[in-house]
XYZ file of C-alpha atoms in Angstrom:
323
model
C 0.000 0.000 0.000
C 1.633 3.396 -0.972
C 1.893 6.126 1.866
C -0.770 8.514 -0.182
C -3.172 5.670 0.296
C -2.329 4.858 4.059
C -2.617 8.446 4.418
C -6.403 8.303 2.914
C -7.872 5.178 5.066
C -5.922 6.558 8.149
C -7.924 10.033 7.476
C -11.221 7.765 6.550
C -10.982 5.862 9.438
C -10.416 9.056 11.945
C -13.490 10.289 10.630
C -15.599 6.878 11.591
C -14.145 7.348 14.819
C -15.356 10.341 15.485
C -19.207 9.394 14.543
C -18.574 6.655 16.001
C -17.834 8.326 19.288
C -20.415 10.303 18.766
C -23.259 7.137 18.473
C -21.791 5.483 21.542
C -21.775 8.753 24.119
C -25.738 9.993 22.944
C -26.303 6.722 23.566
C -24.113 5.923 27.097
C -24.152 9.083 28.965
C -26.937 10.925 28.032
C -31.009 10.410 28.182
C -31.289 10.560 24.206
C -34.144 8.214 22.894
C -31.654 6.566 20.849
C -31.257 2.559 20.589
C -33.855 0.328 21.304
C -35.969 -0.546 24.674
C -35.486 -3.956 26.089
C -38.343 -5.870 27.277
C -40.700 -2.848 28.117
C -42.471 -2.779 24.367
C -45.788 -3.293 26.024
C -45.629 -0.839 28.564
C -44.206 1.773 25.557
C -47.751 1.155 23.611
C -49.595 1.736 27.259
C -48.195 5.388 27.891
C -47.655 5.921 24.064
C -51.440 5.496 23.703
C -52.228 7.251 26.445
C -50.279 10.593 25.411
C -52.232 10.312 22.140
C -55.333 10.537 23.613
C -54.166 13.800 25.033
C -52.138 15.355 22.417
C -54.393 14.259 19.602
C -57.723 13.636 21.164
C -58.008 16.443 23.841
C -58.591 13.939 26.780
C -56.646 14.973 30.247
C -55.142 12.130 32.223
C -52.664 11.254 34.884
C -50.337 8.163 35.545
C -47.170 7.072 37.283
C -43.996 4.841 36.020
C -43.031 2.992 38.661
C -39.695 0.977 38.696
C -36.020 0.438 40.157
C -33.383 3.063 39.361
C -31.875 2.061 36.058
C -34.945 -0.301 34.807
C -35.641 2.192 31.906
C -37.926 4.590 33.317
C -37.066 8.358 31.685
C -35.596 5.838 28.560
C -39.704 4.958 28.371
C -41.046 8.110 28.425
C -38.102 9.785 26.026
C -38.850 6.888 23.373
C -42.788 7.871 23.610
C -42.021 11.374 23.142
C -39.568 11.064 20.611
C -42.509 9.319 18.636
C -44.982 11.548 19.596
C -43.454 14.828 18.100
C -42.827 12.963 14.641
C -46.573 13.560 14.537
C -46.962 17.084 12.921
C -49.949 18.079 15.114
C -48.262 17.255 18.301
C -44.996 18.911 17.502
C -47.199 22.333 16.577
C -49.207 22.255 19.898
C -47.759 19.850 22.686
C -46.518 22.461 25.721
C -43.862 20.470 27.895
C -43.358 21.171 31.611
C -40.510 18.881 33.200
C -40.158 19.381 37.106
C -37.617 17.179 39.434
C -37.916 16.706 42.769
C -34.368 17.197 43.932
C -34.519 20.501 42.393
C -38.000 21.637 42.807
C -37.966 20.928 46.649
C -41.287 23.131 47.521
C -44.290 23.886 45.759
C -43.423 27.833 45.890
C -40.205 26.622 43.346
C -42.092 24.663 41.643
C -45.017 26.931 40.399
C -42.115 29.597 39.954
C -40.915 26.526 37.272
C -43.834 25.952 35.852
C -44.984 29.405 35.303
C -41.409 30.410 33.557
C -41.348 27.210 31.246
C -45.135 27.525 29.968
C -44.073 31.783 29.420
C -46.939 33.065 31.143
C -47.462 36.793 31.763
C -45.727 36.915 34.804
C -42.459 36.411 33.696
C -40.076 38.997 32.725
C -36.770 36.759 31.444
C -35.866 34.220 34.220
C -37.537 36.114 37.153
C -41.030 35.043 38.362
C -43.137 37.512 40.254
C -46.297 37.322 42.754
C -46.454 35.226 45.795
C -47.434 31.485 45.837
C -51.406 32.048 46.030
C -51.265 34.551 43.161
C -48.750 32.168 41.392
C -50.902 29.398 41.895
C -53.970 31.151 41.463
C -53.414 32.811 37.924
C -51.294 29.307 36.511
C -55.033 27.425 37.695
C -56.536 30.286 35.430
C -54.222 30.059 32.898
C -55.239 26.256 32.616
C -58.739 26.756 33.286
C -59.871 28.982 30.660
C -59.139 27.273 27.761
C -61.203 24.241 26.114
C -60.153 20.987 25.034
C -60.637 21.742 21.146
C -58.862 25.040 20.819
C -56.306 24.864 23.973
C -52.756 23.354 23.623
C -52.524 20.199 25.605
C -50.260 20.789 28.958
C -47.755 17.532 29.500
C -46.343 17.475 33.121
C -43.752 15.402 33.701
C -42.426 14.755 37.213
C -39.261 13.232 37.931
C -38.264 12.141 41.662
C -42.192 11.888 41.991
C -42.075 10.761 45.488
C -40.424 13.960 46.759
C -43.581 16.364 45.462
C -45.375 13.942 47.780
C -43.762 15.376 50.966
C -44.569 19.198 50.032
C -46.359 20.585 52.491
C -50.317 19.866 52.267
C -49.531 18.085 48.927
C -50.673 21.370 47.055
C -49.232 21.562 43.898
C -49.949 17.464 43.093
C -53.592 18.090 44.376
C -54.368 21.087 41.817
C -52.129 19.808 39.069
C -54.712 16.213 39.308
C -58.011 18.596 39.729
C -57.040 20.203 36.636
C -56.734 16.964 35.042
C -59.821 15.775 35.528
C -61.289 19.028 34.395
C -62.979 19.819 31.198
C -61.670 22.303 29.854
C -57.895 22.471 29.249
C -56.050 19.070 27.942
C -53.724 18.194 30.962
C -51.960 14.795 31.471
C -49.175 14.525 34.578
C -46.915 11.773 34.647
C -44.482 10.833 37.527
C -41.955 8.866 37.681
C -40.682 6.963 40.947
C -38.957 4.295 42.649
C -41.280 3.953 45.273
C -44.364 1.086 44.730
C -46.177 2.055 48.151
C -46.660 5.749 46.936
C -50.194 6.027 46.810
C -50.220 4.901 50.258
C -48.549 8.313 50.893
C -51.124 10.266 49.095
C -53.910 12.410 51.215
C -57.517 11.523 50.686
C -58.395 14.491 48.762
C -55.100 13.686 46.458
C -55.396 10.140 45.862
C -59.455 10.748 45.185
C -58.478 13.023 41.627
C -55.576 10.587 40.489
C -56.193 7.985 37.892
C -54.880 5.283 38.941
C -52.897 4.006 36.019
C -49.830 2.868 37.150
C -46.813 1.713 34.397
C -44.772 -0.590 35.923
C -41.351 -1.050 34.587
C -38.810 -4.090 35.783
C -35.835 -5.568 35.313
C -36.939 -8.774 33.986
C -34.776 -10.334 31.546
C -32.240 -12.299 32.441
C -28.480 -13.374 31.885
C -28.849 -14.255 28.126
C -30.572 -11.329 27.098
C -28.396 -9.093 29.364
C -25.647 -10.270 27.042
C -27.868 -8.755 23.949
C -28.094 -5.359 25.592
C -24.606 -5.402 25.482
C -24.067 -5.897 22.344
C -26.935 -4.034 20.881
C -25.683 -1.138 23.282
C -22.243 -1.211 21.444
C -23.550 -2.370 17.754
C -23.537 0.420 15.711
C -26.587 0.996 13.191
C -27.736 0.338 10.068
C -27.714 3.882 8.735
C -23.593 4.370 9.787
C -21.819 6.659 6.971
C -19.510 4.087 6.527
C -21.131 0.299 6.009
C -17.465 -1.151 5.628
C -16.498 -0.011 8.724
C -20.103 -0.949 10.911
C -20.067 -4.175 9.667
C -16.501 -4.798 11.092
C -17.250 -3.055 13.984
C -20.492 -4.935 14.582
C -18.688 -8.282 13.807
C -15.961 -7.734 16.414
C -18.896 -6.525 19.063
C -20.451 -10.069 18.161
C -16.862 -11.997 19.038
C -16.334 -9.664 22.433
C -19.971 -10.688 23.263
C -18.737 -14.553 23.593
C -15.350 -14.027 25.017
C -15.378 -15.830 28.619
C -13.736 -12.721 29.977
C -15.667 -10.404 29.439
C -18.660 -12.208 30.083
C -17.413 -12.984 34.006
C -17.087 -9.425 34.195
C -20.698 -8.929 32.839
C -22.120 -11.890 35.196
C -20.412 -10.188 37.978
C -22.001 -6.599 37.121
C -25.488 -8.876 36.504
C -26.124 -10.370 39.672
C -24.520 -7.559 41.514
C -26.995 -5.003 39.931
C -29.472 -5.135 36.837
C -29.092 -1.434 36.528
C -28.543 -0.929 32.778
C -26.853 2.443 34.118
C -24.509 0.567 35.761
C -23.503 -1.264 32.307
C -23.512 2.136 30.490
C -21.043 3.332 32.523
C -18.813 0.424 32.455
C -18.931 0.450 29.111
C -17.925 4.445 29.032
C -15.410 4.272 31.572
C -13.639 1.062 30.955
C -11.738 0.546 28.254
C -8.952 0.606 30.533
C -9.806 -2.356 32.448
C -10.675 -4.513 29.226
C -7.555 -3.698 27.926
C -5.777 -5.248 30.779
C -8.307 -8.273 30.546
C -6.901 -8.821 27.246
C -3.385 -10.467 26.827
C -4.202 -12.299 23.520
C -5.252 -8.946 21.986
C -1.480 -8.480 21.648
C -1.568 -11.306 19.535
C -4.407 -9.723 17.427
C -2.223 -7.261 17.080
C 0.943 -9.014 15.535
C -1.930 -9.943 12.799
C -2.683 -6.970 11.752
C -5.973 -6.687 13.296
C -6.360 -3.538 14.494
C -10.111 -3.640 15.546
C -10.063 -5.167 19.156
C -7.781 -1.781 20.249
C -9.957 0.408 18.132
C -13.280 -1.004 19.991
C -11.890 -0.390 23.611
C -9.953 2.947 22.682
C -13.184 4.319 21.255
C -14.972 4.163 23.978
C -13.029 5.953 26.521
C -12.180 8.674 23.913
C -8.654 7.852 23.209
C -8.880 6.680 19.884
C -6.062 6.132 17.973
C -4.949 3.925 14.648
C -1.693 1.609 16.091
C 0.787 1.328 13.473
């Protein structure tokens, strides 16, 4: 091979690298609706039907996701959005309010939230005014006087779910499920939580204007398909730039898959935890550690084959071609 063409697939193969980097951290570190769900299809056509009926059809409704840390939870509900704005009408009208519990710790912060995300008249930039009755009062209003074929439907999404709980008097979740079972503007609230006793830790009056509809969401599979994650995790997909280069990527993913190594290490992570954040970082932050599980790589190596160090460089960032 002359040096102008080494040159060439060293500069071709940078570039995959890069996109390739690019697949693996959307889909590792952050809460991008990228890849594919894992054993929770029917609970994705529950809540995916159920946002329809209020984007498309007007109706207001109210639910919880209820499931370990790590079983897929905000992966769920990113997945059904994701789908849900591909539909031009939803995309147009669909308002979004997300709220977290860690950060939203009273119901004075959170009304402040909600008031500066749907842009009501009370906001001037990033600064909220009024106290918490005439915050709540005019946001009630501001829901209130719409109908449910001209109004846009309201999503609110609560994260940490069980914190809002332990507000004081249970306010803000007692108006925001009153409003949902109202007539007039399209409101749906979803929360999502660890906790399966958390109705028990509703009030009367709160529990009585909930819906009921609980979306349960478990680690269920076991060892064997654990394995698939993996690999589908690390697999890159079928629209790559570069098919060459996927389809020797996705054939060394299939032999690291069956390598006895590294599937103690994945047995070990699997009955220690079925946390598929747990895998997503190991598979982020440890190149480092494969590399030392590997002494025959070196051999793979000697070969030529350059794709075992390419694989475990990638995905710590340190990329490079070996000579």
């Amino acid at each position: 091979m002359s040096k102008r063409k080494s040159k060439e697939s060293i500069s071709t193969n940078g570039e995959c690298i890069s996109q390739v980097q690019k697949v693996l951290r959307e889909r590792l570190c952050y809460h991008y609706a990228t890849g594919k769900l894992f054993g929770i299809e029917h609970q994705y056509r529950h809540l995916l039907e159920l946002l329809k009926r209020t984007t498309i059809h007007g109706e207001s409704n109210s639910a919880l996701i209820i499931g370990p840390r790590g079983s897929g939870k905000t992966a769920l509900l990113n997945h059904v959005l994701k789908d849900l704005m591909e539909i031009k009408q939803v995309k147009e009208n669909l308002l979004e309010v997300r709220l977290n519990g860690l950060l939203q710790t009273n119901d004075k912060v959170a009304l402040k939230e909600i008031t500066r995300q749907l842009r009501l008249e009370n906001v001037v930039g990033d600064k909220v005014f009024g106290s918490f009755a005439e915050n709540l009062a005019f946001l009630l209003e501001a829901l209130r006087k719409g109908n449910r074929t001209s109004s846009c439907p309201v999503l609110f999404i609560l994260d940490e779910f069980d914190l809002f709980v332990h507000h004081k008097n249970q306010t803000l979740l007692y108006n925001l499920f009153d409003i949902s079972q109202s007539a007039q503007t399209p409101v749906t609230v979803i929360g999502l939580t660890c906790r399966r006793d958390i109705l028990e830790l509703f009030e009367k009056r709160v529990k009585s204007r909930f819906s009921h509809r609980q979306i349960y969401v478990l680690n269920s599979f076991d060892f064997k398909q654990y394995v698939k994650i993996f690999k589908e995790q690390l697999s890159l997909p079928a629209d790559f730039p570069d098919e060459t280069f996927a389809q020797k990527w996705n054939n060394n993913v299939q032999h690291l898959s069956v390598d006895k190594t590294v599937n103690d290490v994945l047995q070990s992570l699997f009955h220690y935890t079925k946390d598929l954040r747990s895998l997503h970082f190991l598979l982020s932050e440890s190149s480092c550690c494969l590399r030392g599980c590997y002494a025959d790589i070196h051999k793979e190596r000697k070969k030529g084959n350059d794709w075992w160090w390419l694989a475990l460089d990638v995905l710590s960032g340190r990329s490079q071609l070996h000579a």
